[in-house]
XYZ file of C-alpha atoms in Angstrom:
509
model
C -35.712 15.046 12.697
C -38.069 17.282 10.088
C -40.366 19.014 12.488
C -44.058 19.348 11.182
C -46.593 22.129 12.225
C -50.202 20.893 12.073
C -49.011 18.447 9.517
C -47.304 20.364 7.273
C -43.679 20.654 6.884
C -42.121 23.237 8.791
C -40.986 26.428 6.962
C -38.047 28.683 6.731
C -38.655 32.229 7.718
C -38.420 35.031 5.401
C -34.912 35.917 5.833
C -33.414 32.766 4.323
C -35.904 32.665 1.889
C -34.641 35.726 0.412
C -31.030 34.461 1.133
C -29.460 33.530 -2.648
C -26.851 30.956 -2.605
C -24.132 31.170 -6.110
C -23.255 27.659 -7.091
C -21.147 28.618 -10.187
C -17.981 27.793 -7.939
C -19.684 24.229 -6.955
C -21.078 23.193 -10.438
C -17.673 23.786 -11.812
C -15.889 21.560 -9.187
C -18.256 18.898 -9.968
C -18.357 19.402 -13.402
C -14.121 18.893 -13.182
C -14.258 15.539 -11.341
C -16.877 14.850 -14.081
C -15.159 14.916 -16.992
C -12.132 13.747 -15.311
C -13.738 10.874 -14.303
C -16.223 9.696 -17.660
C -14.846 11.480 -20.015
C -12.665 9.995 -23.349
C -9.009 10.556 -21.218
C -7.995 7.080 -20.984
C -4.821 7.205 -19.757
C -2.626 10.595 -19.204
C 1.101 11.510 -18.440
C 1.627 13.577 -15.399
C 5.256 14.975 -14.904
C 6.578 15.982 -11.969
C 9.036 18.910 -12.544
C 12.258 18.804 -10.685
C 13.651 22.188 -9.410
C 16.627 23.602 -11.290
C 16.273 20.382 -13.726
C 15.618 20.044 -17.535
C 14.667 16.684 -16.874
C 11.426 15.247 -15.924
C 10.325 12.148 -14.234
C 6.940 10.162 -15.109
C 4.433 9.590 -12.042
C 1.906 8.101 -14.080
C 1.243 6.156 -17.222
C -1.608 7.681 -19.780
C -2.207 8.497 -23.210
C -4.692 11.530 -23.903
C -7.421 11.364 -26.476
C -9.580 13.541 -27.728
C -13.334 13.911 -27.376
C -16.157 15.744 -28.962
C -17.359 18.835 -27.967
C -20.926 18.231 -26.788
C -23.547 20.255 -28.420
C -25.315 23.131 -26.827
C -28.565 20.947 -25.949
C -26.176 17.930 -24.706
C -24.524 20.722 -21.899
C -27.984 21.849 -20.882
C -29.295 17.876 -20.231
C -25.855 17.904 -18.082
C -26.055 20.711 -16.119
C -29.685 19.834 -15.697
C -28.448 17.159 -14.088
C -26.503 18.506 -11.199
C -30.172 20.550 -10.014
C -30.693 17.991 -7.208
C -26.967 19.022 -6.014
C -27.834 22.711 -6.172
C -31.192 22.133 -4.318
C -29.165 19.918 -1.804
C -26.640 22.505 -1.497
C -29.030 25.727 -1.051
C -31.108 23.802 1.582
C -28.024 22.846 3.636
C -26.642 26.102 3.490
C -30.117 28.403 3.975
C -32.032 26.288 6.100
C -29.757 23.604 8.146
C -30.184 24.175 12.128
C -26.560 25.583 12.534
C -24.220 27.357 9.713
C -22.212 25.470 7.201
C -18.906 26.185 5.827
C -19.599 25.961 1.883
C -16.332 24.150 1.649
C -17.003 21.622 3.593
C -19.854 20.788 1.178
C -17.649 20.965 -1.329
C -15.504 18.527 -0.224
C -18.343 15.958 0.562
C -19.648 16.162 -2.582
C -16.545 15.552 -4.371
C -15.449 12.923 -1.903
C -18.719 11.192 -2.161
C -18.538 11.081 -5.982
C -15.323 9.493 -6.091
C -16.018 6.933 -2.959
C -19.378 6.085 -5.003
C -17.532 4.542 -8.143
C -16.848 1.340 -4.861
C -13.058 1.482 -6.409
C -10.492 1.883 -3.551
C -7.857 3.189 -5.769
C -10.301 6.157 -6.440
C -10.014 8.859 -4.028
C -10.620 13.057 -3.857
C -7.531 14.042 -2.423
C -7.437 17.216 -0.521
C -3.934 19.622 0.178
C -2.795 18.013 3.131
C -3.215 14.017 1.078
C -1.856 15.119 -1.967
C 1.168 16.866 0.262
C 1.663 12.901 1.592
C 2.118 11.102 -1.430
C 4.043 13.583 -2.475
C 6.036 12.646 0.229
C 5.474 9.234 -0.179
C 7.390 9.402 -4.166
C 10.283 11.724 -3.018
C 11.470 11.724 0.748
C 10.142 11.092 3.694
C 7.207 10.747 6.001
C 5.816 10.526 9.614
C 3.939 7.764 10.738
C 4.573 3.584 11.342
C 5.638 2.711 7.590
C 2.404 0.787 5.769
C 0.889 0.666 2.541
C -2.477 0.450 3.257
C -5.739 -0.054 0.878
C -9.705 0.368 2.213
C -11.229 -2.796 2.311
C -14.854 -2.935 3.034
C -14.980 -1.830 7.300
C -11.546 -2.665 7.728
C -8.114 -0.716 6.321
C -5.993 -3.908 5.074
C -1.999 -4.035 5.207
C -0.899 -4.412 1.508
C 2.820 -4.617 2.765
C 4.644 -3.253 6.031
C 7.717 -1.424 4.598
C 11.222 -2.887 4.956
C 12.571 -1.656 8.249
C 9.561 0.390 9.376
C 7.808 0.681 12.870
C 5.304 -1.490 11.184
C 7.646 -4.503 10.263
C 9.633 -4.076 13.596
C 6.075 -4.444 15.476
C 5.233 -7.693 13.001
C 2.427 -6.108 11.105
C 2.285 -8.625 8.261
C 0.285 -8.736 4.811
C -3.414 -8.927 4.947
C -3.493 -7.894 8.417
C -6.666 -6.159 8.906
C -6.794 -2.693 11.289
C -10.616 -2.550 13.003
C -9.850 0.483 15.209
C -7.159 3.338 15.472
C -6.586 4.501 18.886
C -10.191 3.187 19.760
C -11.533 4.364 16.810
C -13.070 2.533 14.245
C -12.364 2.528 10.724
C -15.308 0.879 9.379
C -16.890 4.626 8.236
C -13.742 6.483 7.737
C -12.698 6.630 3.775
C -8.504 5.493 3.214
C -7.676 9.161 3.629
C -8.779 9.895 6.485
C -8.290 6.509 8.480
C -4.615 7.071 7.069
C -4.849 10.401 8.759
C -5.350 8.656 12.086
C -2.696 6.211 11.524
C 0.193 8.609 10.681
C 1.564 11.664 13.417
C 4.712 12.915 14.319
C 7.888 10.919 14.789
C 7.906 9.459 18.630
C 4.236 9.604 19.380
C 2.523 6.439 20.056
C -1.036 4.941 18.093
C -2.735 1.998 19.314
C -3.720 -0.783 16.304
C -6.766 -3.118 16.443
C -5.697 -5.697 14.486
C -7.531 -8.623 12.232
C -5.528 -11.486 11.641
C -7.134 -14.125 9.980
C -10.404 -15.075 13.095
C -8.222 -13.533 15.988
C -7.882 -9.736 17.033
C -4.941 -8.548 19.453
C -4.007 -4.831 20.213
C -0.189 -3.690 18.892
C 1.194 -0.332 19.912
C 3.553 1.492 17.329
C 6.084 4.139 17.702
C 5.709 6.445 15.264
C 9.105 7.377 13.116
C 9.634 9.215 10.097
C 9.768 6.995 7.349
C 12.326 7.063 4.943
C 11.266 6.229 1.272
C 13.966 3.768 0.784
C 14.214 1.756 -2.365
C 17.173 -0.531 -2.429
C 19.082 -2.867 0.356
C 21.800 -5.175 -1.132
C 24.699 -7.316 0.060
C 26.766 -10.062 -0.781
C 26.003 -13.736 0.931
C 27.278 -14.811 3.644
C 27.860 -18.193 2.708
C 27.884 -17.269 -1.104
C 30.312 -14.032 -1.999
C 29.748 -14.670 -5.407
C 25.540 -14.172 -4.904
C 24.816 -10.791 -5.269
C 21.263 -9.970 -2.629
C 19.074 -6.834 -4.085
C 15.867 -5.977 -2.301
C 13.477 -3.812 -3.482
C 11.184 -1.906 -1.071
C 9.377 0.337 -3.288
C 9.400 2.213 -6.617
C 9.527 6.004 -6.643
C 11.629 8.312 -8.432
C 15.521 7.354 -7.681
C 14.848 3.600 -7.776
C 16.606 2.656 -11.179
C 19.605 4.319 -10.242
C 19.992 2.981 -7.034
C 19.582 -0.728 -8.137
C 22.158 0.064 -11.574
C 24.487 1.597 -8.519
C 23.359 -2.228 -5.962
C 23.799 -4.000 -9.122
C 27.355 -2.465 -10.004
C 28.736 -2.078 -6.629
C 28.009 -6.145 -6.068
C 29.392 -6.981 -9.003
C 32.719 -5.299 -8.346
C 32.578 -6.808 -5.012
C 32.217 -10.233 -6.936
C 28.985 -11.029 -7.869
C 28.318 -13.375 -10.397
C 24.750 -14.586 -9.539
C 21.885 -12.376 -7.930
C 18.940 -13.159 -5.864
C 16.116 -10.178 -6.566
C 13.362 -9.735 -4.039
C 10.449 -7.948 -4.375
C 8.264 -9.817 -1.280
C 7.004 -7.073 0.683
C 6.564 -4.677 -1.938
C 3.819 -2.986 -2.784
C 4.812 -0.808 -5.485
C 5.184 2.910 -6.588
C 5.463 4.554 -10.051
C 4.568 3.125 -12.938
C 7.341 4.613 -14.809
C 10.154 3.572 -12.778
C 8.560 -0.268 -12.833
C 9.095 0.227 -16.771
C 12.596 1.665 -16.019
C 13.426 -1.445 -14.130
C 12.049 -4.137 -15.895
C 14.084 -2.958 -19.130
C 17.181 -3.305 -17.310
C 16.370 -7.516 -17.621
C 14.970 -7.388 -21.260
C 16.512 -7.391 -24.597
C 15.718 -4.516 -26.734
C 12.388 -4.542 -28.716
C 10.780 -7.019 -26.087
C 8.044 -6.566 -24.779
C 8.011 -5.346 -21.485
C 4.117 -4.612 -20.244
C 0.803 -3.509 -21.709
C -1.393 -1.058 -20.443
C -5.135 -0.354 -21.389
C -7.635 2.808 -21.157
C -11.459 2.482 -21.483
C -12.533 1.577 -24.515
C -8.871 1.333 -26.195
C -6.729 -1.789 -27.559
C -3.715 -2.963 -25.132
C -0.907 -0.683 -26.154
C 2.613 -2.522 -25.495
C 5.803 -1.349 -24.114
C 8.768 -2.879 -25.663
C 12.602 -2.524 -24.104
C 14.491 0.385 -25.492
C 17.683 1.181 -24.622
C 17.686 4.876 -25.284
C 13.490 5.366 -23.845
C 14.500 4.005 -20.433
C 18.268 3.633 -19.905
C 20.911 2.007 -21.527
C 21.820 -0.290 -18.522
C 21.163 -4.021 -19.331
C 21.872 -6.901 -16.718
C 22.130 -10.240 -17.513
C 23.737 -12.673 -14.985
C 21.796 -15.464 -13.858
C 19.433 -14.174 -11.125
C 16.145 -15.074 -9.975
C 13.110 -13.062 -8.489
C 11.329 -13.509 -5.346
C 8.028 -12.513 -4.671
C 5.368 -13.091 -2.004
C 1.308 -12.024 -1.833
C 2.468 -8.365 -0.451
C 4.229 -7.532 -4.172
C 1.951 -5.371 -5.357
C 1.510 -3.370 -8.709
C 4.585 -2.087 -9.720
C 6.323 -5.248 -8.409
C 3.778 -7.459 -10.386
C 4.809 -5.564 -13.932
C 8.659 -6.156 -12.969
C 8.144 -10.031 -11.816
C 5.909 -10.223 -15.394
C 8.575 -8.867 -17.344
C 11.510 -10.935 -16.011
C 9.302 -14.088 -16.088
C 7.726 -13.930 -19.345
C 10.492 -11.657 -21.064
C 13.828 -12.316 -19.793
C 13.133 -16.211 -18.613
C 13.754 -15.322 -15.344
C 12.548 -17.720 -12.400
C 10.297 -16.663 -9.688
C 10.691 -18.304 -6.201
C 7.814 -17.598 -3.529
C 4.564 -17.400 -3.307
C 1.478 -16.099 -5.670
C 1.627 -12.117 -5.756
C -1.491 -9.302 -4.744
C -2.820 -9.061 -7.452
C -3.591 -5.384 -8.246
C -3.598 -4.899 -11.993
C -5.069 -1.038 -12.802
C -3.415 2.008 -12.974
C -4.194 5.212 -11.084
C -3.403 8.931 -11.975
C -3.848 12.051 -10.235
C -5.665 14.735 -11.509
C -5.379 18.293 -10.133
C -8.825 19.853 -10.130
C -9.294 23.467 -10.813
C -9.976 24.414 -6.714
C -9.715 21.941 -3.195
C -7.047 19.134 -4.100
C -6.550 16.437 -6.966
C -8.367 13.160 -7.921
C -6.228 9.943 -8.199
C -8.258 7.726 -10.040
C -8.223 4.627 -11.990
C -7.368 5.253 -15.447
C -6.577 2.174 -16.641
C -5.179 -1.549 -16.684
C -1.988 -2.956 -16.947
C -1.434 -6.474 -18.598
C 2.106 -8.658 -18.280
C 4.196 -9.086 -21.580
C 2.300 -11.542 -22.664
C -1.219 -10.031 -22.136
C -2.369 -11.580 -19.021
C -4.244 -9.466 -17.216
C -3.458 -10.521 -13.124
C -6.184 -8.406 -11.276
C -7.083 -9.918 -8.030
C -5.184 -13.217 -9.180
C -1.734 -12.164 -9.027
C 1.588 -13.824 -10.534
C 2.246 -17.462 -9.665
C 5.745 -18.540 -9.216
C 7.528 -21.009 -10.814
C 8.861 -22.406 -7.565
C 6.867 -21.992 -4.748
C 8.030 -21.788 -1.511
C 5.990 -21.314 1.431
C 7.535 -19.366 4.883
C 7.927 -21.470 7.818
C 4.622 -21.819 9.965
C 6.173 -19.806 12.665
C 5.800 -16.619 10.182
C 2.107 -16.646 10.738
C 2.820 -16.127 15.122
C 0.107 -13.262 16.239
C 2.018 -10.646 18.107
C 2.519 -10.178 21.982
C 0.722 -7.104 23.812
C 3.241 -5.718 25.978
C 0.914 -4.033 27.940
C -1.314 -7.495 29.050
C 0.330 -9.852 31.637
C 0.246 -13.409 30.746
C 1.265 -15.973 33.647
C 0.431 -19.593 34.654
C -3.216 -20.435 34.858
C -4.025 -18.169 31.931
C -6.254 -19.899 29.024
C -6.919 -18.418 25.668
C -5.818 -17.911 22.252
C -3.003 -15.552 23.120
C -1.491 -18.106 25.260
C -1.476 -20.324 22.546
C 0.653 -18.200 20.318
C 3.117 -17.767 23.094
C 3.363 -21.097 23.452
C 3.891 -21.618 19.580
C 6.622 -18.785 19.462
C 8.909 -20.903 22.273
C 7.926 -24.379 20.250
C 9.303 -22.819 17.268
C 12.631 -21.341 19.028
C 12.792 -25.370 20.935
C 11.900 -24.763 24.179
C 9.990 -27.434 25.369
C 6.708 -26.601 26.096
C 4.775 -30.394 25.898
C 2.078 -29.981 23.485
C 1.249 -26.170 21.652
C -2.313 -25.290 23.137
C -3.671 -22.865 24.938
C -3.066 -23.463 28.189
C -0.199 -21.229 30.391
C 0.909 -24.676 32.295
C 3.951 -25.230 34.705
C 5.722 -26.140 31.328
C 4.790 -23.024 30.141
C 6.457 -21.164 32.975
C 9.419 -23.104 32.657
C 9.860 -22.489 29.317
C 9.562 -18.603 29.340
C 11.736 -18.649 32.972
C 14.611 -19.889 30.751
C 14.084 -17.777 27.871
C 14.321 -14.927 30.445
C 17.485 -15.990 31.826
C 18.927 -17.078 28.447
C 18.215 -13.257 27.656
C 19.237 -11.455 30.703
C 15.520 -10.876 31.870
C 14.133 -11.592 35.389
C 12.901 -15.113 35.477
C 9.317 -14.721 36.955
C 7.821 -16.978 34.481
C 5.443 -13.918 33.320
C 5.224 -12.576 29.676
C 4.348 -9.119 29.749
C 6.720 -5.891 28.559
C 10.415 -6.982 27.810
C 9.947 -10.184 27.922
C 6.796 -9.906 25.277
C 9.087 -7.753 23.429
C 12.103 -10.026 23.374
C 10.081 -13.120 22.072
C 9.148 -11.191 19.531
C 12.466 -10.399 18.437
C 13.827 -13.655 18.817
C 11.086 -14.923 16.513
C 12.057 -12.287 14.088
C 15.692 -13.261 13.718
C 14.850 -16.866 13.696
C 12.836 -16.060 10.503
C 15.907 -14.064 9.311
C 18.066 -17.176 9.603
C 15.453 -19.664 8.007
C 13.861 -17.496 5.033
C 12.867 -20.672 3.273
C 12.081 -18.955 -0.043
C 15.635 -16.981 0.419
C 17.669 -20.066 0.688
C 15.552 -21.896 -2.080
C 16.574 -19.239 -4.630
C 20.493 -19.410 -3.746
C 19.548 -22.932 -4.492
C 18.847 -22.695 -7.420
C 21.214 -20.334 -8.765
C 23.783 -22.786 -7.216
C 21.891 -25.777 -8.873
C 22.304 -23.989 -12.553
């Protein structure tokens, strides 16, 4: 509250009057993320040097240009600008009720500026964030294995990764975390909800969870994460179908798919099924990297734009991004959690190499960030610019649509089981229901899916229990929660619909 004497504002006392407050350190801060943020740099090139190497690896896309040096009465309109910050800033720090740490003002202010642009790609990163993607690009991390994105209150799940705490707990897509550990998220920026999210390997964080109109509560085991790129295998049924999955693109991706793609091949393979579902993306450079591996030389490949610039295009060049070229029959699949990187790679098969896409429509996230080091307290990743497929299109919040689409089974869509709640006969609600759809879909009969915990019910999870060497009390709650889960999990395994339509196809030409 302001407190007023005798109607007039109440005033500082003499001593922090006198108090002067330098802002030369704070103006220049702001004036970084300034001309970092408006100013003609469209898209720029950061390299990230590689101890005891000669060679350097791309983390982002941009091309510098040049701007004019404003004139002497053009700097003093823009400092003039930043006087409400300095009056802000020498209030807070002279005359607030208890005493501020100047950097945390800082921080705010830079924070704020890049929160205000309403773009959740733009963020002020401090030490600690630009430490984790750091991490993110080369090794490892801690925490339960998401990309996540700010989405209005909620932090959304662009894609579990493969493998992951997240995955193994059935964190899907689109899910939508409301509170961490009791905490919401609707006033926390990405950073720091992601903050709350991650911790070391073996300690436990409670989810809130949005799933389309229902919430439920899921408790993850942290891990450290391992930035994995590439799973592959022969199939089963098909040794001459080579399987390469792609969980994320980051600095040793392209040679671990030319090493997937060779190894299958010696093994037999003759066809390939690529898979990108899940995905949600990485560096730009290595999504160039990959997608020439499909495309002739002096195709185009992708297109990126900066503000106020035409599309400049990419074409396939042997001796620019690696002389490996692939070109067995294959197909691509792809889901809504490819993402980004995965959408250049499924635009430049598609529209470049004639390469099918099985699945279902992509994300949808067509701009390209960099990161910025500022001169003091972290980096900036920021939008810089747009990327547009091979043939122009610019997929932004529409995604890539398939050529075959294949929906998962139903079953997919299952909410998860709380361990930690008992559910037993007489039990009504929407959780009930969902255990109830999870033993339809593995064929126990349960009469009609609703949400009722019935003596069918009962019977149906008594014999799962037995079936699974649990104690048949007819109650789901702990292993038995944990167990239908898993058994859902592998049925999806066994009946990936958009998995078997692509061997299909490769069988059908």
């Amino acid at each position: 509250m302001i407190e007023k004497r005798n109607g007039m504002q109440h005033e500082p006392d003499k001593q922090n009057e006198q108090k002067k407050v330098s802002l030369s350190l704070y103006i220049a801060s702001l004036m970084a993320v300034l001309i970092i943020g408006i100013g003609g740099t469209a898209l720029a090139i950061n390299v990230l040097d590689q101890s005891d190497s000669n060679d350097s690896q791309l983390t982002e896309l941009t091309e510098e240009s040049e701007t004019d040096t404003d004139t002497e009465n053009g700097e003093d309109s823009q400092f003039s600008s930043f006087q409400p910050l300095e009056e802000m800033y020498t209030i807070l720090m002279t005359r607030y009720l208890e005493e501020i740490d100047s950097e945390t003002l800082i921080e705010g202010a830079l924070e704020g500026m890049a929160s205000s642009i309403d773009d959740p790609y733009t963020e002020f990163l401090d030490e600690a964030e630009s430490s984790s993607i750091d991490e993110d690009i080369q090794g490892s991390f801690e925490g339960i294995g998401a990309e996540v994105m700010k989405e209005g209150e909620y932090v959304r799940i662009v894609s579990p990764i493969a493998g992951s705490p997240a995955e193994e707990a059935g964190l899907m897509p689109n899910d939508l975390i409301v509170e961490v550990d009791g905490e919401s998220v609707a006033d926390l920026n990405i950073n720091e909800a992601v903050a709350l999210i991650r911790g070391p390997q073996g300690t436990e964080v409670d989810l809130l969870v949005l799933r389309g109109d229902t919430e439920f509560t899921v408790t993850i085991t942290r891990d450290s994460i391992p930035v994995e790129s590439v799973r592959y295998e022969l199939d089963e049924d098909h040794p001459t179908i080579g399987y390469v999955h792609i969980t994320n693109f980051n600095i040793p991706t392209y040679e671990e798919i030319v090493d997937a793609i060779v190894e299958l091949q010696d093994q037999g393979a003759e066809q390939f099924v690529f898979d990108v579902r899940g995905n949600p993306g990485g560096l730009l450079n290595s999504a160039i990297e990959i997608s020439n591996i499909f495309v002739e030389d002096g195709q185009p490949l992708m297109q990126s734009q900066g503000r106020d610039e035409e599309p400049f295009i990419y074409y396939a060049d042997s001796e620019e991004y690696g002389d490996f070229k692939f070109t067995d029959p294959s197909v691509l699949l792809i889901d809504g959690g490819s993402a980004s990187a995965s959408e250049i790679l499924a635009g430049a098969m598609s529209q470049s190499a004639g390469i099918t896409l099985v699945g279902t429509p992509t994300f949808g996230k067509g701009t390209i960030q960099n990161i910025q080091e500022l001169s003091r307290n972290g980096e900036l990743k920021f939008t810089a610019g747009r990327w547009l497929t091979a043939d122009g299109d610019w997929v932004n919040e529409e995604g890539i649509q398939p050529d075959i689409e294949v929906e998962m089974p139903e079953y997919q869509n299952f909410l998860l089981i709380n361990p930690e709640e008992n559910y037993e006969e007489g039990d009504v609600s929407e959780a009930v229901e969902n255990i109830n759809g999870i033993l339809d879909a593995l064929g126990y009969d349960i009469g009609e899916v609703d949400n009722s915990f019935d003596a069918e019910t009962r019977s149906a999870v008594e014999d799962f229990q037995e079936e699974n060497d649990l104690t048949p009390d007819g109650i789901v709650t702990g292993e038995t929660a944990r167990a239908l889960i898993d058994a859902l999990r592998e049925l999806l395994e066994e009946n990936d619909t958009q998995y078997n339509r692509a061997v299909e196809y490769l069988l059908e030409n």
